[in-house]
């Protein structure tokens, strides 16, 4: 479970990016985080990834308060979270396989285990035949699939996506979205910041809306596929 309790984020220049954020996300939920640019979506995600610290309130993940994690334990905390970004963040001089394997190597796994997990992850995202290609030899959609394979290679309980389809055409984005649905069906909790209304209409899940750093809407799908406001 993820809980934001009275969370505020103020930057050193005085800008308040988030204020009075109270949000509970249960295990296995799929939640869209939506809002205009500057609404606070990326800040919320960076707080959850411990790239930023809260200015007030606290965030709890599976009973662990993030403000109580010492700096040296942050990498271990992040290994339990898969993250996918709009700009892929791949190592340009490494193949798809090497990009994915690097995530395993950082955990100190054996060479055999690294090979097995990397191949399984790339097969899961449909890139079994593209493992030896570098990013500049892959399409944007294929690069994002590599990014997703890297994110899920350690079977994280939480997967966070920041505009994962933002640089993709609609057809390619639809394929990426289906991958996220497949990940969700494994039992993972998925948080996705997005502007893509069409994808949200085709894949109906809970929607948390931000504006000017505040939560202004929180709706869940009903059994008929329509959304209703969360109490």
PDB file of N, CA and C in Angstrom, residues 7-56:
ATOM      1  N   UNK A   7       0.918  15.626   2.563  1.00  0.00           N
ATOM      2  CA  UNK A   7       2.227  15.862   1.946  1.00  0.00           C
ATOM      3  C   UNK A   7       2.281  17.240   1.291  1.00  0.00           C
ATOM      4  N   UNK A   8       3.395  17.911   1.528  1.00  0.00           N
ATOM      5  CA  UNK A   8       3.672  19.195   0.894  1.00  0.00           C
ATOM      6  C   UNK A   8       5.097  19.170   0.365  1.00  0.00           C
ATOM      7  N   UNK A   9       5.294  19.756  -0.822  1.00  0.00           N
ATOM      8  CA  UNK A   9       6.636  19.914  -1.360  1.00  0.00           C
ATOM      9  C   UNK A   9       6.846  21.360  -1.765  1.00  0.00           C
ATOM     10  N   UNK A  10       7.771  22.013  -1.057  1.00  0.00           N
ATOM     11  CA  UNK A  10       8.160  23.383  -1.365  1.00  0.00           C
ATOM     12  C   UNK A  10       9.640  23.378  -1.748  1.00  0.00           C
ATOM     13  N   UNK A  11       9.959  23.992  -2.888  1.00  0.00           N
ATOM     14  CA  UNK A  11      11.344  24.068  -3.322  1.00  0.00           C
ATOM     15  C   UNK A  11      12.042  25.270  -2.687  1.00  0.00           C
ATOM     16  N   UNK A  12      13.361  25.304  -2.792  1.00  0.00           N
ATOM     17  CA  UNK A  12      14.147  26.345  -2.135  1.00  0.00           C
ATOM     18  C   UNK A  12      13.808  27.743  -2.631  1.00  0.00           C
ATOM     19  N   UNK A  13      13.323  27.833  -3.875  1.00  0.00           N
ATOM     20  CA  UNK A  13      12.959  29.153  -4.413  1.00  0.00           C
ATOM     21  C   UNK A  13      11.580  29.613  -3.961  1.00  0.00           C
ATOM     22  N   UNK A  14      10.944  28.804  -3.102  1.00  0.00           N
ATOM     23  CA  UNK A  14       9.635  29.162  -2.568  1.00  0.00           C
ATOM     24  C   UNK A  14       8.458  28.577  -3.316  1.00  0.00           C
ATOM     25  N   UNK A  15       8.686  27.970  -4.465  1.00  0.00           N
ATOM     26  CA  UNK A  15       7.602  27.376  -5.247  1.00  0.00           C
ATOM     27  C   UNK A  15       7.019  26.176  -4.518  1.00  0.00           C
ATOM     28  N   UNK A  16       5.700  26.183  -4.357  1.00  0.00           N
ATOM     29  CA  UNK A  16       5.003  25.045  -3.752  1.00  0.00           C
ATOM     30  C   UNK A  16       4.475  24.169  -4.885  1.00  0.00           C
ATOM     31  N   UNK A  17       5.070  22.984  -5.040  1.00  0.00           N
ATOM     32  CA  UNK A  17       4.691  22.085  -6.137  1.00  0.00           C
ATOM     33  C   UNK A  17       3.531  21.184  -5.763  1.00  0.00           C
ATOM     34  N   UNK A  18       3.449  20.806  -4.497  1.00  0.00           N
ATOM     35  CA  UNK A  18       2.360  19.968  -3.994  1.00  0.00           C
ATOM     36  C   UNK A  18       1.973  20.442  -2.608  1.00  0.00           C
ATOM     37  N   UNK A  19       0.681  20.366  -2.313  1.00  0.00           N
ATOM     38  CA  UNK A  19       0.220  20.794  -0.994  1.00  0.00           C
ATOM     39  C   UNK A  19      -1.017  20.005  -0.598  1.00  0.00           C
ATOM     40  N   UNK A  20      -1.023  19.580   0.678  1.00  0.00           N
ATOM     41  CA  UNK A  20      -2.172  18.879   1.255  1.00  0.00           C
ATOM     42  C   UNK A  20      -2.552  17.654   0.423  1.00  0.00           C
ATOM     43  N   UNK A  21      -1.553  16.838   0.085  1.00  0.00           N
ATOM     44  CA  UNK A  21      -1.803  15.631  -0.704  1.00  0.00           C
ATOM     45  C   UNK A  21      -2.112  14.474   0.242  1.00  0.00           C
ATOM     46  N   UNK A  22      -3.328  13.971   0.151  1.00  0.00           N
ATOM     47  CA  UNK A  22      -3.757  12.793   0.906  1.00  0.00           C
ATOM     48  C   UNK A  22      -4.264  11.766  -0.101  1.00  0.00           C
ATOM     49  N   UNK A  23      -3.565  10.659  -0.184  1.00  0.00           N
ATOM     50  CA  UNK A  23      -3.851   9.690  -1.233  1.00  0.00           C
ATOM     51  C   UNK A  23      -3.448   8.301  -0.759  1.00  0.00           C
ATOM     52  N   UNK A  24      -4.342   7.341  -0.940  1.00  0.00           N
ATOM     53  CA  UNK A  24      -4.054   5.944  -0.628  1.00  0.00           C
ATOM     54  C   UNK A  24      -4.215   5.110  -1.888  1.00  0.00           C
ATOM     55  N   UNK A  25      -3.198   4.347  -2.208  1.00  0.00           N
ATOM     56  CA  UNK A  25      -3.220   3.454  -3.363  1.00  0.00           C
ATOM     57  C   UNK A  25      -3.009   2.037  -2.845  1.00  0.00           C
ATOM     58  N   UNK A  26      -3.984   1.186  -3.076  1.00  0.00           N
ATOM     59  CA  UNK A  26      -3.934  -0.174  -2.547  1.00  0.00           C
ATOM     60  C   UNK A  26      -3.118  -1.091  -3.454  1.00  0.00           C
ATOM     61  N   UNK A  27      -2.641  -2.175  -2.872  1.00  0.00           N
ATOM     62  CA  UNK A  27      -1.867  -3.149  -3.634  1.00  0.00           C
ATOM     63  C   UNK A  27      -2.674  -3.632  -4.836  1.00  0.00           C
ATOM     64  N   UNK A  28      -2.026  -3.679  -5.990  1.00  0.00           N
ATOM     65  CA  UNK A  28      -2.675  -4.199  -7.182  1.00  0.00           C
ATOM     66  C   UNK A  28      -3.530  -3.215  -7.940  1.00  0.00           C
ATOM     67  N   UNK A  29      -3.585  -1.958  -7.517  1.00  0.00           N
ATOM     68  CA  UNK A  29      -4.361  -0.953  -8.248  1.00  0.00           C
ATOM     69  C   UNK A  29      -3.593  -0.455  -9.473  1.00  0.00           C
ATOM     70  N   UNK A  30      -4.347   0.020 -10.443  1.00  0.00           N
ATOM     71  CA  UNK A  30      -3.796   0.732 -11.602  1.00  0.00           C
ATOM     72  C   UNK A  30      -4.358   2.141 -11.524  1.00  0.00           C
ATOM     73  N   UNK A  31      -3.482   3.128 -11.379  1.00  0.00           N
ATOM     74  CA  UNK A  31      -3.926   4.504 -11.142  1.00  0.00           C
ATOM     75  C   UNK A  31      -3.259   5.441 -12.142  1.00  0.00           C
ATOM     76  N   UNK A  32      -4.082   6.216 -12.837  1.00  0.00           N
ATOM     77  CA  UNK A  32      -3.569   7.294 -13.682  1.00  0.00           C
ATOM     78  C   UNK A  32      -3.414   8.558 -12.838  1.00  0.00           C
ATOM     79  N   UNK A  33      -2.305   9.264 -13.015  1.00  0.00           N
ATOM     80  CA  UNK A  33      -2.107  10.577 -12.412  1.00  0.00           C
ATOM     81  C   UNK A  33      -2.159  11.585 -13.553  1.00  0.00           C
ATOM     82  N   UNK A  34      -3.155  12.457 -13.539  1.00  0.00           N
ATOM     83  CA  UNK A  34      -3.358  13.355 -14.674  1.00  0.00           C
ATOM     84  C   UNK A  34      -3.349  14.809 -14.213  1.00  0.00           C
ATOM     85  N   UNK A  35      -3.131  15.700 -15.166  1.00  0.00           N
ATOM     86  CA  UNK A  35      -3.118  17.132 -14.890  1.00  0.00           C
ATOM     87  C   UNK A  35      -2.300  17.850 -15.942  1.00  0.00           C
ATOM     88  N   UNK A  36      -2.488  19.151 -16.023  1.00  0.00           N
ATOM     89  CA  UNK A  36      -1.732  19.961 -16.970  1.00  0.00           C
ATOM     90  C   UNK A  36      -0.255  19.997 -16.573  1.00  0.00           C
ATOM     91  N   UNK A  37       0.597  20.435 -17.491  1.00  0.00           N
ATOM     92  CA  UNK A  37       2.007  20.633 -17.155  1.00  0.00           C
ATOM     93  C   UNK A  37       2.116  21.595 -15.976  1.00  0.00           C
ATOM     94  N   UNK A  38       2.933  21.229 -14.998  1.00  0.00           N
ATOM     95  CA  UNK A  38       3.074  22.057 -13.806  1.00  0.00           C
ATOM     96  C   UNK A  38       2.077  21.742 -12.716  1.00  0.00           C
ATOM     97  N   UNK A  39       1.214  20.738 -12.939  1.00  0.00           N
ATOM     98  CA  UNK A  39       0.200  20.403 -11.935  1.00  0.00           C
ATOM     99  C   UNK A  39       0.794  19.708 -10.720  1.00  0.00           C
ATOM    100  N   UNK A  40       1.961  19.058 -10.903  1.00  0.00           N
ATOM    101  CA  UNK A  40       2.595  18.362  -9.786  1.00  0.00           C
ATOM    102  C   UNK A  40       2.774  16.868  -9.997  1.00  0.00           C
ATOM    103  N   UNK A  41       2.465  16.375 -11.198  1.00  0.00           N
ATOM    104  CA  UNK A  41       2.544  14.933 -11.453  1.00  0.00           C
ATOM    105  C   UNK A  41       3.966  14.396 -11.269  1.00  0.00           C
ATOM    106  N   UNK A  42       4.912  15.030 -11.932  1.00  0.00           N
ATOM    107  CA  UNK A  42       6.295  14.552 -11.861  1.00  0.00           C
ATOM    108  C   UNK A  42       6.866  14.709 -10.460  1.00  0.00           C
ATOM    109  N   UNK A  43       6.474  15.769  -9.775  1.00  0.00           N
ATOM    110  CA  UNK A  43       6.944  15.954  -8.398  1.00  0.00           C
ATOM    111  C   UNK A  43       6.438  14.837  -7.508  1.00  0.00           C
ATOM    112  N   UNK A  44       5.178  14.463  -7.659  1.00  0.00           N
ATOM    113  CA  UNK A  44       4.616  13.368  -6.872  1.00  0.00           C
ATOM    114  C   UNK A  44       5.399  12.083  -7.116  1.00  0.00           C
ATOM    115  N   UNK A  45       5.712  11.812  -8.371  1.00  0.00           N
ATOM    116  CA  UNK A  45       6.465  10.606  -8.712  1.00  0.00           C
ATOM    117  C   UNK A  45       7.872  10.662  -8.123  1.00  0.00           C
ATOM    118  N   UNK A  46       8.524  11.818  -8.204  1.00  0.00           N
ATOM    119  CA  UNK A  46       9.887  11.933  -7.691  1.00  0.00           C
ATOM    120  C   UNK A  46       9.930  11.826  -6.171  1.00  0.00           C
ATOM    121  N   UNK A  47       8.877  12.250  -5.505  1.00  0.00           N
ATOM    122  CA  UNK A  47       8.794  12.036  -4.065  1.00  0.00           C
ATOM    123  C   UNK A  47       8.712  10.546  -3.758  1.00  0.00           C
ATOM    124  N   UNK A  48       7.936   9.835  -4.551  1.00  0.00           N
ATOM    125  CA  UNK A  48       7.769   8.402  -4.329  1.00  0.00           C
ATOM    126  C   UNK A  48       9.055   7.629  -4.622  1.00  0.00           C
ATOM    127  N   UNK A  49       9.843   8.141  -5.555  1.00  0.00           N
ATOM    128  CA  UNK A  49      11.123   7.507  -5.891  1.00  0.00           C
ATOM    129  C   UNK A  49      12.268   7.980  -4.994  1.00  0.00           C
ATOM    130  N   UNK A  50      11.977   8.864  -4.061  1.00  0.00           N
ATOM    131  CA  UNK A  50      12.984   9.438  -3.167  1.00  0.00           C
ATOM    132  C   UNK A  50      14.019  10.264  -3.917  1.00  0.00           C
ATOM    133  N   UNK A  51      13.624  10.827  -5.059  1.00  0.00           N
ATOM    134  CA  UNK A  51      14.482  11.814  -5.721  1.00  0.00           C
ATOM    135  C   UNK A  51      14.319  13.171  -5.043  1.00  0.00           C
ATOM    136  N   UNK A  52      13.159  13.403  -4.465  1.00  0.00           N
ATOM    137  CA  UNK A  52      12.887  14.590  -3.649  1.00  0.00           C
ATOM    138  C   UNK A  52      12.477  14.130  -2.258  1.00  0.00           C
ATOM    139  N   UNK A  53      12.670  15.001  -1.281  1.00  0.00           N
ATOM    140  CA  UNK A  53      12.151  14.790   0.068  1.00  0.00           C
ATOM    141  C   UNK A  53      10.927  15.671   0.276  1.00  0.00           C
ATOM    142  N   UNK A  54       9.991  15.201   1.083  1.00  0.00           N
ATOM    143  CA  UNK A  54       8.810  16.004   1.382  1.00  0.00           C
ATOM    144  C   UNK A  54       9.210  17.188   2.252  1.00  0.00           C
ATOM    145  N   UNK A  55       8.446  18.268   2.141  1.00  0.00           N
ATOM    146  CA  UNK A  55       8.647  19.432   3.007  1.00  0.00           C
ATOM    147  C   UNK A  55       7.794  19.328   4.258  1.00  0.00           C
ATOM    148  N   UNK A  56       6.684  18.602   4.153  1.00  0.00           N
ATOM    149  CA  UNK A  56       5.799  18.367   5.292  1.00  0.00           C
ATOM    150  C   UNK A  56       4.992  17.114   5.002  1.00  0.00           C
TER     151      UNK A  56
END
